[in-house]
Short mmCIF file of C-alpha atoms in Angstrom, two decimals:
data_model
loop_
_atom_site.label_atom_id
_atom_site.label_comp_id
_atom_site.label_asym_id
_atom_site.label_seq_id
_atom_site.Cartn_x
_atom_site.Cartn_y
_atom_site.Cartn_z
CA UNK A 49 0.00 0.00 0.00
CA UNK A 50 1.27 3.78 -0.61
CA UNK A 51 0.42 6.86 0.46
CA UNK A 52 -1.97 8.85 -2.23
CA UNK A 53 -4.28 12.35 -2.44
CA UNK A 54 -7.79 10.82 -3.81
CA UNK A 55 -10.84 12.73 -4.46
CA UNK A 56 -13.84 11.02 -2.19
CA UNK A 57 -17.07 12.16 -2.89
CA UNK A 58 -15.29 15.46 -4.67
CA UNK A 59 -13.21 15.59 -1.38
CA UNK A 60 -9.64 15.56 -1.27
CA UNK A 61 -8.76 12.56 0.99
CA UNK A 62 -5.11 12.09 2.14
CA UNK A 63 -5.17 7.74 2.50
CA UNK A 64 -2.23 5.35 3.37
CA UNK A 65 -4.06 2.32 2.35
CA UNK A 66 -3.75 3.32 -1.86
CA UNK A 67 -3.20 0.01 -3.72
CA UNK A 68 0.76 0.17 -5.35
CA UNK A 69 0.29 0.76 -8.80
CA UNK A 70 0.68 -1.64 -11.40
CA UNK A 71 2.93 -0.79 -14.34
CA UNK A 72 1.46 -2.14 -17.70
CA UNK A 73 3.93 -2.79 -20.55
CA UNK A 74 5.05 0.58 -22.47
CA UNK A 75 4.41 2.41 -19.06
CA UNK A 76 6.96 4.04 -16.42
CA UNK A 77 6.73 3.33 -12.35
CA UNK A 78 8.11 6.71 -11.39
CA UNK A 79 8.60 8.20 -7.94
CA UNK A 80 7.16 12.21 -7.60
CA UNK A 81 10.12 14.58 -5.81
CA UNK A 82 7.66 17.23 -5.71
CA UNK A 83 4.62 18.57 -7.20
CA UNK A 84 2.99 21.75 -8.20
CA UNK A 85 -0.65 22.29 -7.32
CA UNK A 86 -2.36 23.96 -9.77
CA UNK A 87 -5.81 25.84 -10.50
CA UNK A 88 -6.60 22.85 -12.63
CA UNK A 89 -5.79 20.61 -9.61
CA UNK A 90 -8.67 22.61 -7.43
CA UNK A 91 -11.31 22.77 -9.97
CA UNK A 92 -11.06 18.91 -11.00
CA UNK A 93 -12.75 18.54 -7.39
CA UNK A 94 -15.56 20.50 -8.15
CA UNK A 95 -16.60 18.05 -11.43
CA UNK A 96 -18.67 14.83 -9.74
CA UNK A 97 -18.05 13.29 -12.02
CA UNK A 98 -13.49 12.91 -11.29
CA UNK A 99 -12.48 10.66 -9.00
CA UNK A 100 -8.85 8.84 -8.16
CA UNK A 101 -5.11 10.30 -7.19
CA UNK A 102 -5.09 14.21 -7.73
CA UNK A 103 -1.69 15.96 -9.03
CA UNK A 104 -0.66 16.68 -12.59
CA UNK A 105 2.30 18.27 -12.42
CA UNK A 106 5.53 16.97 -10.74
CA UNK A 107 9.36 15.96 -11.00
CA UNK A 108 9.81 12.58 -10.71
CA UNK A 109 12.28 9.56 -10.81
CA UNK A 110 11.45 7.04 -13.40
CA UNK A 111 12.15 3.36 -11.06
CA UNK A 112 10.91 0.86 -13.74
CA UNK A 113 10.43 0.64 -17.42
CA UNK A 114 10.27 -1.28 -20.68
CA UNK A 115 12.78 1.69 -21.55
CA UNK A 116 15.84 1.09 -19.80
CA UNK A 117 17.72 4.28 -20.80
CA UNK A 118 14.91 5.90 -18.64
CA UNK A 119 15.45 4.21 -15.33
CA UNK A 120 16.87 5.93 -12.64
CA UNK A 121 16.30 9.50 -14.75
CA UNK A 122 14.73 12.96 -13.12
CA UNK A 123 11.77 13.20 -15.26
CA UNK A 124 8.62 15.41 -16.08
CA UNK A 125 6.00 14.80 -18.15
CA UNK A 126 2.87 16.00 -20.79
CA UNK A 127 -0.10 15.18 -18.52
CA UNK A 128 -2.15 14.48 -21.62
CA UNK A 129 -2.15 10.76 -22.28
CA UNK A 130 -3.54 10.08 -25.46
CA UNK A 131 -3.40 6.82 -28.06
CA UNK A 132 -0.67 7.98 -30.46
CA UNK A 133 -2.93 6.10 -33.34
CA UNK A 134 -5.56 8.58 -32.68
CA UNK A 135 -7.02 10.36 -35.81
CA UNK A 136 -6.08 13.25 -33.52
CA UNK A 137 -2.65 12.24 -32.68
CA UNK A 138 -1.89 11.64 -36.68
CA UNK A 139 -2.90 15.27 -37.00
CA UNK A 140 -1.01 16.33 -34.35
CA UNK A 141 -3.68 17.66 -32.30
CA UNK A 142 -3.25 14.84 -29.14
CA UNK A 143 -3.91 17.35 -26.69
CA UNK A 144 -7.37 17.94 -28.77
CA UNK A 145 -7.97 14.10 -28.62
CA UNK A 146 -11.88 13.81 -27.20
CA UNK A 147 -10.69 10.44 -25.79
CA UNK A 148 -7.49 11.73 -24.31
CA UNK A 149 -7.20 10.95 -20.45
CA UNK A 150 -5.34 13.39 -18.60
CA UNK A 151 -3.01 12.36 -15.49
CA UNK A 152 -4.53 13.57 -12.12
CA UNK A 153 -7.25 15.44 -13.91
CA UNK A 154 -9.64 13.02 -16.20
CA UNK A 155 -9.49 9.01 -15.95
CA UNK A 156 -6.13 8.65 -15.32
CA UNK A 157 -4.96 8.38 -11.55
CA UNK A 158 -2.47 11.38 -10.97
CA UNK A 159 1.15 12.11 -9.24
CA UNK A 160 0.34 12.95 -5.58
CA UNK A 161 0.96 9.36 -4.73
CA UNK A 162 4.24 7.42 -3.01
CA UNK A 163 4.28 6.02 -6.51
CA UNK A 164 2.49 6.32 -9.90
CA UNK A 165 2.72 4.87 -13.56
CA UNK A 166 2.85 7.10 -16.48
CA UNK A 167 3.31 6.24 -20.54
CA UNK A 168 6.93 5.78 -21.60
CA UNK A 169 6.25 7.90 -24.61
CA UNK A 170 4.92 11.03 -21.84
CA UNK A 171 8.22 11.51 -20.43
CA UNK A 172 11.27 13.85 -20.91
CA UNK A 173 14.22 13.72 -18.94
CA UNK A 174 15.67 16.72 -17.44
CA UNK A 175 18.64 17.69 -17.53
CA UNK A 176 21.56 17.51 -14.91
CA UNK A 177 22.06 21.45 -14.59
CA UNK A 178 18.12 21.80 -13.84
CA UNK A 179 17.36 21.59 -10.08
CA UNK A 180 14.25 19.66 -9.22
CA UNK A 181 12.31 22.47 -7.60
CA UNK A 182 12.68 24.60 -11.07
CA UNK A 183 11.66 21.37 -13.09
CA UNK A 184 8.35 21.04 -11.42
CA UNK A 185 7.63 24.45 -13.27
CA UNK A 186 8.22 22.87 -16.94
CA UNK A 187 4.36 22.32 -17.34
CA UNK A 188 3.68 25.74 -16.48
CA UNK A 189 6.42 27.18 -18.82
CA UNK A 190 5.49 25.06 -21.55
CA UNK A 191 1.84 26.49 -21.29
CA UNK A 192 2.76 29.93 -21.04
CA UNK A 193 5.21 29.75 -24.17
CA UNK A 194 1.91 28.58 -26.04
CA UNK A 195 0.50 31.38 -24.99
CA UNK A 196 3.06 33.34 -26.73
CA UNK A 197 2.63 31.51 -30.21
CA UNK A 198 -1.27 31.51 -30.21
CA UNK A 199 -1.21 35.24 -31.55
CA UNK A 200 1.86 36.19 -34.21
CA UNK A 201 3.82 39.15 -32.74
CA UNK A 202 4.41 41.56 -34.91
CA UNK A 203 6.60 44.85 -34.48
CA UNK A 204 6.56 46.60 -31.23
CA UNK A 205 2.93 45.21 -30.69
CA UNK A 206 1.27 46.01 -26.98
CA UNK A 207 0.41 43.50 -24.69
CA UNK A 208 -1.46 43.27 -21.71
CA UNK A 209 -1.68 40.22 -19.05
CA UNK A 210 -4.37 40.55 -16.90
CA UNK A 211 -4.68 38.00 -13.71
CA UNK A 212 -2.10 37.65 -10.99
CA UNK A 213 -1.93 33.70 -10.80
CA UNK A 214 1.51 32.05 -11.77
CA UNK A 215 0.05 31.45 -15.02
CA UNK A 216 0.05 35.41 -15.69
CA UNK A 217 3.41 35.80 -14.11
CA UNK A 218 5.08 33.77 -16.11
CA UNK A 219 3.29 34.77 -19.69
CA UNK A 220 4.47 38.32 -18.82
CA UNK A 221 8.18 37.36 -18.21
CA UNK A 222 7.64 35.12 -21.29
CA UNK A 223 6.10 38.30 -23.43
CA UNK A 224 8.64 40.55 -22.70
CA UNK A 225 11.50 38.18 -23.77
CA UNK A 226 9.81 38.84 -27.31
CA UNK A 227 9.46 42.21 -29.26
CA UNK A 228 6.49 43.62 -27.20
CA UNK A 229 5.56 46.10 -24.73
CA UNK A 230 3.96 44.29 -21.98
CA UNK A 231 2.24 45.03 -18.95
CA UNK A 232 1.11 43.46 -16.16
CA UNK A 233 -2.63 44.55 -14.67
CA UNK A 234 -3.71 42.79 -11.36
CA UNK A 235 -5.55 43.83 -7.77
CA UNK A 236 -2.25 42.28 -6.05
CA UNK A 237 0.36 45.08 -5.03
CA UNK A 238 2.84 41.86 -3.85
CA UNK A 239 2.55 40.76 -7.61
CA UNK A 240 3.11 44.10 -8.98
CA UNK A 241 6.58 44.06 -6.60
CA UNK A 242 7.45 41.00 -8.68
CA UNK A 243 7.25 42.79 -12.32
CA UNK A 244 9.05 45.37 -10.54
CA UNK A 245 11.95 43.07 -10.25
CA UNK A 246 11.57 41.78 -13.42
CA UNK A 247 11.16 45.20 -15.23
CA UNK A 248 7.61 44.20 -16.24
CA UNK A 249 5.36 47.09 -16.64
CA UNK A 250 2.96 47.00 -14.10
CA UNK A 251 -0.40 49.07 -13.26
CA UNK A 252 -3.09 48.36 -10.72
CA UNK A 253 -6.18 47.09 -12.38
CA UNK A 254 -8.56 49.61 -10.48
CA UNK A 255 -6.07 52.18 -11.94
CA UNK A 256 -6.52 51.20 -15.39
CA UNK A 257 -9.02 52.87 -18.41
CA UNK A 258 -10.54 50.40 -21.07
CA UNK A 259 -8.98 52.48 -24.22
CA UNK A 260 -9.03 49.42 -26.60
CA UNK A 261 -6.03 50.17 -27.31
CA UNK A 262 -3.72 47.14 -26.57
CA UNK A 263 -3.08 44.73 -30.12
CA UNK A 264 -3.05 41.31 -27.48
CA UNK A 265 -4.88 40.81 -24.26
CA UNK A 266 -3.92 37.63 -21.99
CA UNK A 267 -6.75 37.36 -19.50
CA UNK A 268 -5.47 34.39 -17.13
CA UNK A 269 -8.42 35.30 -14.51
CA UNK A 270 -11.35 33.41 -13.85
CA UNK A 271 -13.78 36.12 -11.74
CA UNK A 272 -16.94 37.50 -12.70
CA UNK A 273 -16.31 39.98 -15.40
CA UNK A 274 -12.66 39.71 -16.11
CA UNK A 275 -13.78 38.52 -19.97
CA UNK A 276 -15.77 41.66 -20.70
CA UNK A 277 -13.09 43.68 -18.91
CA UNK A 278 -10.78 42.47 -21.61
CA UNK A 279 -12.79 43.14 -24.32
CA UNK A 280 -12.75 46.70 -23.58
CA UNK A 281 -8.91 46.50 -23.55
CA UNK A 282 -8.67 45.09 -27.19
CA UNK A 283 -7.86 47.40 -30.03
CA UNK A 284 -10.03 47.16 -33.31
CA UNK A 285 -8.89 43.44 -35.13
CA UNK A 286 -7.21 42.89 -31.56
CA UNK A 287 -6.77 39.52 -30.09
CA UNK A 288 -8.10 38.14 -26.71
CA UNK A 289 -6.52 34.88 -25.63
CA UNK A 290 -8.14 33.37 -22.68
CA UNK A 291 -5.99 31.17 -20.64
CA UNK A 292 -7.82 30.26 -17.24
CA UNK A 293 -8.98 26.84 -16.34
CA UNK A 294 -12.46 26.35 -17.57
CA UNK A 295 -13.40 24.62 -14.20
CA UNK A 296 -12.80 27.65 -12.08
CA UNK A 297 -15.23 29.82 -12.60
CA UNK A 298 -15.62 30.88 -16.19
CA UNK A 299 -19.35 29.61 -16.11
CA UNK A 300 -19.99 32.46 -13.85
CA UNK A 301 -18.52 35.19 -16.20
CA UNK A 302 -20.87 37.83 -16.44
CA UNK A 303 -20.39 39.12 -20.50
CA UNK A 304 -23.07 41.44 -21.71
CA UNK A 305 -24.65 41.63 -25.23
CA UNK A 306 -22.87 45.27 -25.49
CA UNK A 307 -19.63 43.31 -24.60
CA UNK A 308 -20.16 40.70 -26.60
CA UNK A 309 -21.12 42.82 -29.82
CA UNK A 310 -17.28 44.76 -29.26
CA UNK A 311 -16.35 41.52 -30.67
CA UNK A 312 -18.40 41.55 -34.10
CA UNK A 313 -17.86 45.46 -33.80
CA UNK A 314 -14.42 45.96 -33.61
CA UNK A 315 -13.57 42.65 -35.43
CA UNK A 316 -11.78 41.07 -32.39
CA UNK A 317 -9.46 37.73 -32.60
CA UNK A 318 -10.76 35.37 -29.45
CA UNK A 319 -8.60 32.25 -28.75
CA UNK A 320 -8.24 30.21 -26.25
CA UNK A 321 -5.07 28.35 -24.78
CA UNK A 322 -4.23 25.49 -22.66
CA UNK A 323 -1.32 23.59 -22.93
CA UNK A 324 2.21 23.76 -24.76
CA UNK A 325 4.92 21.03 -24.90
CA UNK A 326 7.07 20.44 -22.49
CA UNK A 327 10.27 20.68 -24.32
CA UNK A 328 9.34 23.82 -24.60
CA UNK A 329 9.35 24.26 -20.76
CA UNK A 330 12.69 22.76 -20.44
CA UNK A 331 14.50 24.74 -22.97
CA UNK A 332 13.24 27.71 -20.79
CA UNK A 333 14.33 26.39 -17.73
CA UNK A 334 17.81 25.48 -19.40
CA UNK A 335 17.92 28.87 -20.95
CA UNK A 336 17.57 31.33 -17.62
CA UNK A 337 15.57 33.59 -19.44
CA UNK A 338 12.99 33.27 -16.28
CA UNK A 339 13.40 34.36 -12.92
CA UNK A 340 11.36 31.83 -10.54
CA UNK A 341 12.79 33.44 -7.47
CA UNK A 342 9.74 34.24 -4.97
CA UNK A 343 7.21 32.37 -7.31
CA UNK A 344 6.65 29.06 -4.65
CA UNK A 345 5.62 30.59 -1.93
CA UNK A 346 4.81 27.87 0.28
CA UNK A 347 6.52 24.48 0.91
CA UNK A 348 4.64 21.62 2.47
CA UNK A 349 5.50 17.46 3.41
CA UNK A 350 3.23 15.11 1.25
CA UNK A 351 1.74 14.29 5.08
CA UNK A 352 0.76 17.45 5.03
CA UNK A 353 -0.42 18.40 1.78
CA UNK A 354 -4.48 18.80 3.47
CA UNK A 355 -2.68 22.28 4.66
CA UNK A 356 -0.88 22.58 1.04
CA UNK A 357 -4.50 22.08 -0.50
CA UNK A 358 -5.82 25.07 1.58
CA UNK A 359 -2.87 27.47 1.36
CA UNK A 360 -3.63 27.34 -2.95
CA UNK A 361 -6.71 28.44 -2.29
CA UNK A 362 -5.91 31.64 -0.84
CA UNK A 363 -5.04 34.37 -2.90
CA UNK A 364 -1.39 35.29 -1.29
CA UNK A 365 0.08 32.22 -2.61
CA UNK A 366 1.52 32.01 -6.03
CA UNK A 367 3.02 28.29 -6.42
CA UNK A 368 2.64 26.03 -3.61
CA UNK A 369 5.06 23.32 -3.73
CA UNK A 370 4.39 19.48 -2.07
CA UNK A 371 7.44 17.84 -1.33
CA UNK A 372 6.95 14.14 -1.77
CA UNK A 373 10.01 12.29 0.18
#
C-alpha cells in the first residue's frame, strides 16, 4: 500500500491504504520529488463526475520501465495521455484528442501518490544542470510559451496580461522576452513588486481605463467579469486569448450583449489556450531567461499536503510546492 491524495465524494482525501500501482507494458513506475498544485488541480474537485489520485504536475524519478535508458532519470512529463494512433494524434492535435485521459485530472490516476505509472512515450528527462524544484515548473512554462505563439507578434505590438496567478506571471516574463511592450494589470500590489523586479510594466487594475487600445490581451483570470473587462482592452482586429482553467469559474462570467457585440464590432481575434509542450518548458528552464525566485511561496511534506490544499486556495500564494520524500 502507498500513500496517495484521492478525491472522495469530490473531497480531497489524504489515504495510506492506496493500492501500489501496477505498471502495464510501455508504461513508467516513477517516484514524484515534488509537485505543483495547480488551478486545474482545485477545480477537478468541483466536477462529480473525477475521482482517483489528484496531481498533474511533478518531477519525478522514473524506477521501472520497458525503456531502460529511462530508469533511474529525473523526469517530467505532458499530462495528456492520449493513443498515439488517434485520428487526432496523426494530425497532431493529441492534446485535442476527445478520448485523451489526462493524469490527475480526467481518468487517469495522478502524481500525488508514493508512486504512480505514467506512458513511456509522456516523459522527458531533465537535464543535470536543472534543479528539481525549477523542473516542477516545466508544465507551467510550456503552457505559457503557447501562450506566446497563439497570436503572431508583430513589431513593437502592446500587450497586456491581466490576472495575478503564476500562469500570468510567467506569460508576462515570457512576453517581454519577445518584441512587445507588456504590462502586467492585477488587484495584487505583492505581484506588482514582482514585475518590478523583473522590469515588467505593471499598473493596478482599479487604476486602469478600457482604451481598446492594446493589439493582445492575456486574461489568465477566472472572476466574474474579467472577460468583458478584456474586451474593452482590445484594439479594433485585436486579439483576446483566454488562458484560465475552464473549471474555475468561467461559467460564472458575467459578459453582456454590449460586450459581446465589441467583438463583431471591432472585429476582435478570441482564442483560447491550454497547454504547450514540455520541451518547450525545459528549454526555458535550461535557458535562464525566467526568474522563478519568490514564485513558490509555500513548501509543504506530502503528510501534510491537506494544509498545502488550503494554502492554494488563498489568494497570497503564487506556487505552492508538495514535497513528496
Amino acid at each position: 500500500m502507498v500513500r496517495a491524495l484521492r478525491l472522495i465524494q469530490n473531497q480531497p482525501v489524504l489515504t495510506d491504504g492506496h493500492p501500489d500501482p501496477v505498471r502495464q507494458p510501455g508504461h513508467a513506475l516513477v517516484r514524484p520529488l515534488f509537485v505543483m498544485i495547480t488551478p486545474a488541480d482545485l477545480g477537478v474537485a468541483r466536477n462529480p463526475e473525477t475521482q482517483g489520485v489528484m496531481g498533474h504536475q511533478f518531477v519525478g524519478i522514473v524506477e521501472d520501465s520497458d525503456t531502460k535508458s529511462l530508469i533511474g532519470q529525473r523526469v517530467v512529463a505532458d499530462v495528456n495521455i492520449t493513443d498515439p494512433a488517434s485520428t487526432f494524434a496523426q494530425r497532431g492535435l493529441g492534446h485535442h484528442d476527445p478520448e485523451r485521459k489526462i493524469l490527475g485530472l480526467r481518468g487517469f490516476d495522478g502524481c500525488l501518490c508514493d508512486r504512480f505509472v505514467i506512458p513511456d512515450r509522456n516523459l522527458m528527462i531533465v537535464p543535470d544542470e536543472i534543479e528539481s524544484e525549477r523542473a516542477v515548473f516545466a508544465a507551467q512554462l510550456a503552457a505559457a510559451i503557447h501562450v506566446s505563439r497563439v497570436q503572431r507578434v508583430e513589431g513593437k505590438t502592446f500587450v497586456t496580461v491581466l490576472g495575478g496567478d503564476l500562469m500570468a506571471l510567467l506569460c508576462a516574463q515570457i512576453m517581454g522576452t519577445l518584441n512587445t511592450s507588456v504590462r502586467m494589470i492585477t488587484g495584487r500590489s505583492d505581484r506588482l513588486e514582482l514585475c518590478a523586479k523583473w522590469g515588467v510594466k505593471h499598473r493596478n487594475l482599479g487604476e486602469v481605463g478600457r482604451r481598446a487600445d492594446q493589439d493582445i490581451v492575456i486574461n489568465t483570470m477566472s472572476e466574474p467579469d474579467s472577460i468583458a473587462t478584456s474586451l474593452r482592452m482590445v484594439r479594433p482586429r485585436g486579439a483576446l486569448i483566454l488562458q484560465s482553467h475552464p473549471t474555475i469559474g468561467i461559467e460564472e462570467q458575467h459578459i453582456a450583449h454590449d460586450d459581446l457585440s465589441l467583438i463583431i464590432e471591432r472585429e476582435l481575434r478570441l482564442y483560447g489556450s491550454r497547454c504547450g509542450q514540455i520541451s518547450d518548458g525545459i528549454a526555458a528552464l535550461q535557458s535562464g531567461r525566467v526568474d522563478l525566485s519568490g514564485l513558490v511561496t509555500k513548501r509543504v511534506r506530502f503528510d501534510e499536503v491537506m494544509s498545502g490544499m488550503r494554502a492554494s486556495m488563498e489568494p497570497e500564494h503564487i506556487g505552492v510546492l508538495i514535497q513528496m520524500d
